[in-house]
Amino acid sequence: MNLLRNIALLFAQLCCVFAFGQVSNSETNQGLNTASRVLLERVEGLIDSRDFDEAKSLIIDSRTLINDDYGDRLLDLYFIELELESSSGENPTSPFVQFKDEELSQDAFIYLEYLKGRRAFLKKEFSKADSLFTSTFSITKKLDDTHRLFLKSELYTAQLNFFEKNYTVTTAVLNDLIPRLEEKGLEYEQTQAYLTLGEIAHSKNNYEEANIYYSLAQILIKENQFPFLEIKLYKLFAQHYRDLQDYQNSLVYLEKHVQTIEDNGFIGGENAKQLSSLNGEIESLKGIIAQKDKELENKENYYIILCMFITLLTITSLALFRRNILKAKRNSRLAHEKSALINERNKAQDAAQIKADFLSTITHELRTPMYAVTGLTHLLLSSSPRDDQQEHLETLKSSGEYLLSLIDNILDFNKLEANKVELEEIKFDLRKRIADIVKTLDKQVKDKNNKIVIIHDEAIASSLVGDPVKISQILINLLGNSIKFTSNGTITIKTKLIKKSKEKSKILFEVQDTGKGISKDRQEQIFENFTQENIETAREHGGTGLGLAIVKKLVTLMGSEIKLESEVGKGSVFSFAIDFNNPDSNSFVDQLDSNNTKAPTPTPIAVYGSHDEVPTPAKTAPILKTETPEFEILKGKKVLIVEDNKINQMITKKILEQKEFICDVANNGEEAVAMARANEYDLILMDIHMPVMDGKRATVEIRKFNSKTPLLALTAVTLENAQDELIEIGFDDIIPKPFKMDEFFGKIQRAFSNIQII
């Protein structure tokens, strides 16, 4: 049945050839016509697959279909090759061999040598095959190679190197051979060369290159109908996709491999032995695919995707063409949009920088006259004014401090909006920090006839590690808000340790007042930028609506959330919890479990403000007051004031002279360098922005010959980006203008004593 099917297939192929007129005299004169080539390729495939009996039968039954003498001779030679394989002798005879003259005998001898080489190659007798192919080379070089056996033998020599894993030599030979094979019209051998190159690339895990060679071979196979090579190609594709773990495609090509063997009648000999193994491999692949299918949540989606994939394969050319066009258009559009976005980003960055520069400039310009206002107010208050003058000066001082606070709020808000605020890790005393904050608000508390109660949890360690400046900003804004909306009432600030471990302390802060309260529908809006409860509130109490917005942003920055409980007419409670690091000295404290261990109840430790009677707390702990500088030992110290503004010169000089310092004044950095070189000073106060030579350059010059004299920056510039730079240049500390007197003299004392005050 298989033989009949082979003959039928061959007959159909030959009919197609003759029907379409593909056999020409030129082909016959050159060697094989198309019909002969189709038959001989099938015979050669059967021989290569070790199916000798069927190959012999096909030769015998197909001789009548070949109508050229050259094809007859090649059939005879193939029959000889089969006899060589099955006989023990080296000179078998065939009843079909009928060479009539010396030229044909020589022609037969050359081809017989080539077939012997092929036989040895297929039996993996590589040394013998190499010798026979070398013999073929020497003969075909001397004669007209009508069979083109020189190129064929060279191909088998390359494949000998391939089987010996000499991939470099094989690749070089095949790359040189392929153009010559194509020129001679040896498509079968050209296909073999592509398959071998594909196998080499695959063995090196260069799967993309292997796929290219396999695809080139596939094109030639489809154009020329090489069933044996098609079988081999499908086998290689199956292994190729299996190594890529593309089991579905591997199964497809393995099934094509088996189907092509059956369709072409190659089911005898060696192929018959392999079919069982191949079917087992197919079942194994199906098992792998089934396992993969189980991992899919929706089997229907899988089939849809598979159908889409098959559909996409059928329209690949069109899809690629359209995709390239769309991609080009999209890339052009994206490039344009990217360029526009970059321009917008640059504009935004420029605008942000202009805004930052503007704020820096306007801040400096505002702080300079503010320094004059606050400084002169301090001088007047310290000169024993009359009672009516005292009241006016206190009002002026309060207004100046409010304006300075407003400026600071605007700057802080801008930094928070620009994400330029970074948290610091500094050791500080929380109880002392709160006491100092309350002290600064004492006048505002008295003006509204309020009192502030501090309730501090004694379980909180005396030292914590965190950002005391940000904590101060939060509490000042919350207390200021409560003072603003509370009259004749009480404002309570509570701290409570709610969790403690070896490394961390979590502290709950509460600011409670008995003020007017906030309506439910406005409790979320008051934390928005520039928002107050209503217009009447803004008119009555003033303010910008930035305080609580800053509080919310700072609390969020510190990893917490601000909470509000309020009732109109009864007051408000603002609360948040912050994690602080414990300093090493407190690392021995065991973790406090709020579920099993009851934390000690916080007790009020101090009351500030205007009140007639204060209940005595159950336990009162003393508040640590800010260290008061001892200036007795500093009397007579010589100070150089470097300042270009005449009013600021006068104010700073008078403030220092009240403490009996001896002061000299330099109008710019150049004068300061000369005076510092010519005189010995105990302290230098240096402005930053000055004509001729600024404070930074002057400091660098002074530090070249004087590294010991304390040098403080007394400047109105914002310090958000300048502080590290100023310290690196050579400044010992920075005093921002306008300053509070305690801070001013505290930093001066610190510069002399080199004692850190938190």
Coordinates of C-alpha atoms in Angstrom, one line a residue, residues 99-113:
F99 CA 26.7 2.3 -19.9
K100 CA 27.7 2.0 -23.5
D101 CA 30.9 4.1 -24.0
E102 CA 34.0 5.2 -22.2
E103 CA 32.6 8.7 -21.4
L104 CA 29.5 7.3 -19.7
S105 CA 31.7 4.8 -17.8
Q106 CA 33.9 7.6 -16.5
D107 CA 30.7 9.5 -15.6
A108 CA 29.4 6.5 -13.8
F109 CA 32.6 6.0 -12.0
I110 CA 32.7 9.6 -10.6
Y111 CA 29.1 9.3 -9.4
L112 CA 29.8 5.9 -7.9
E113 CA 32.7 7.3 -5.9

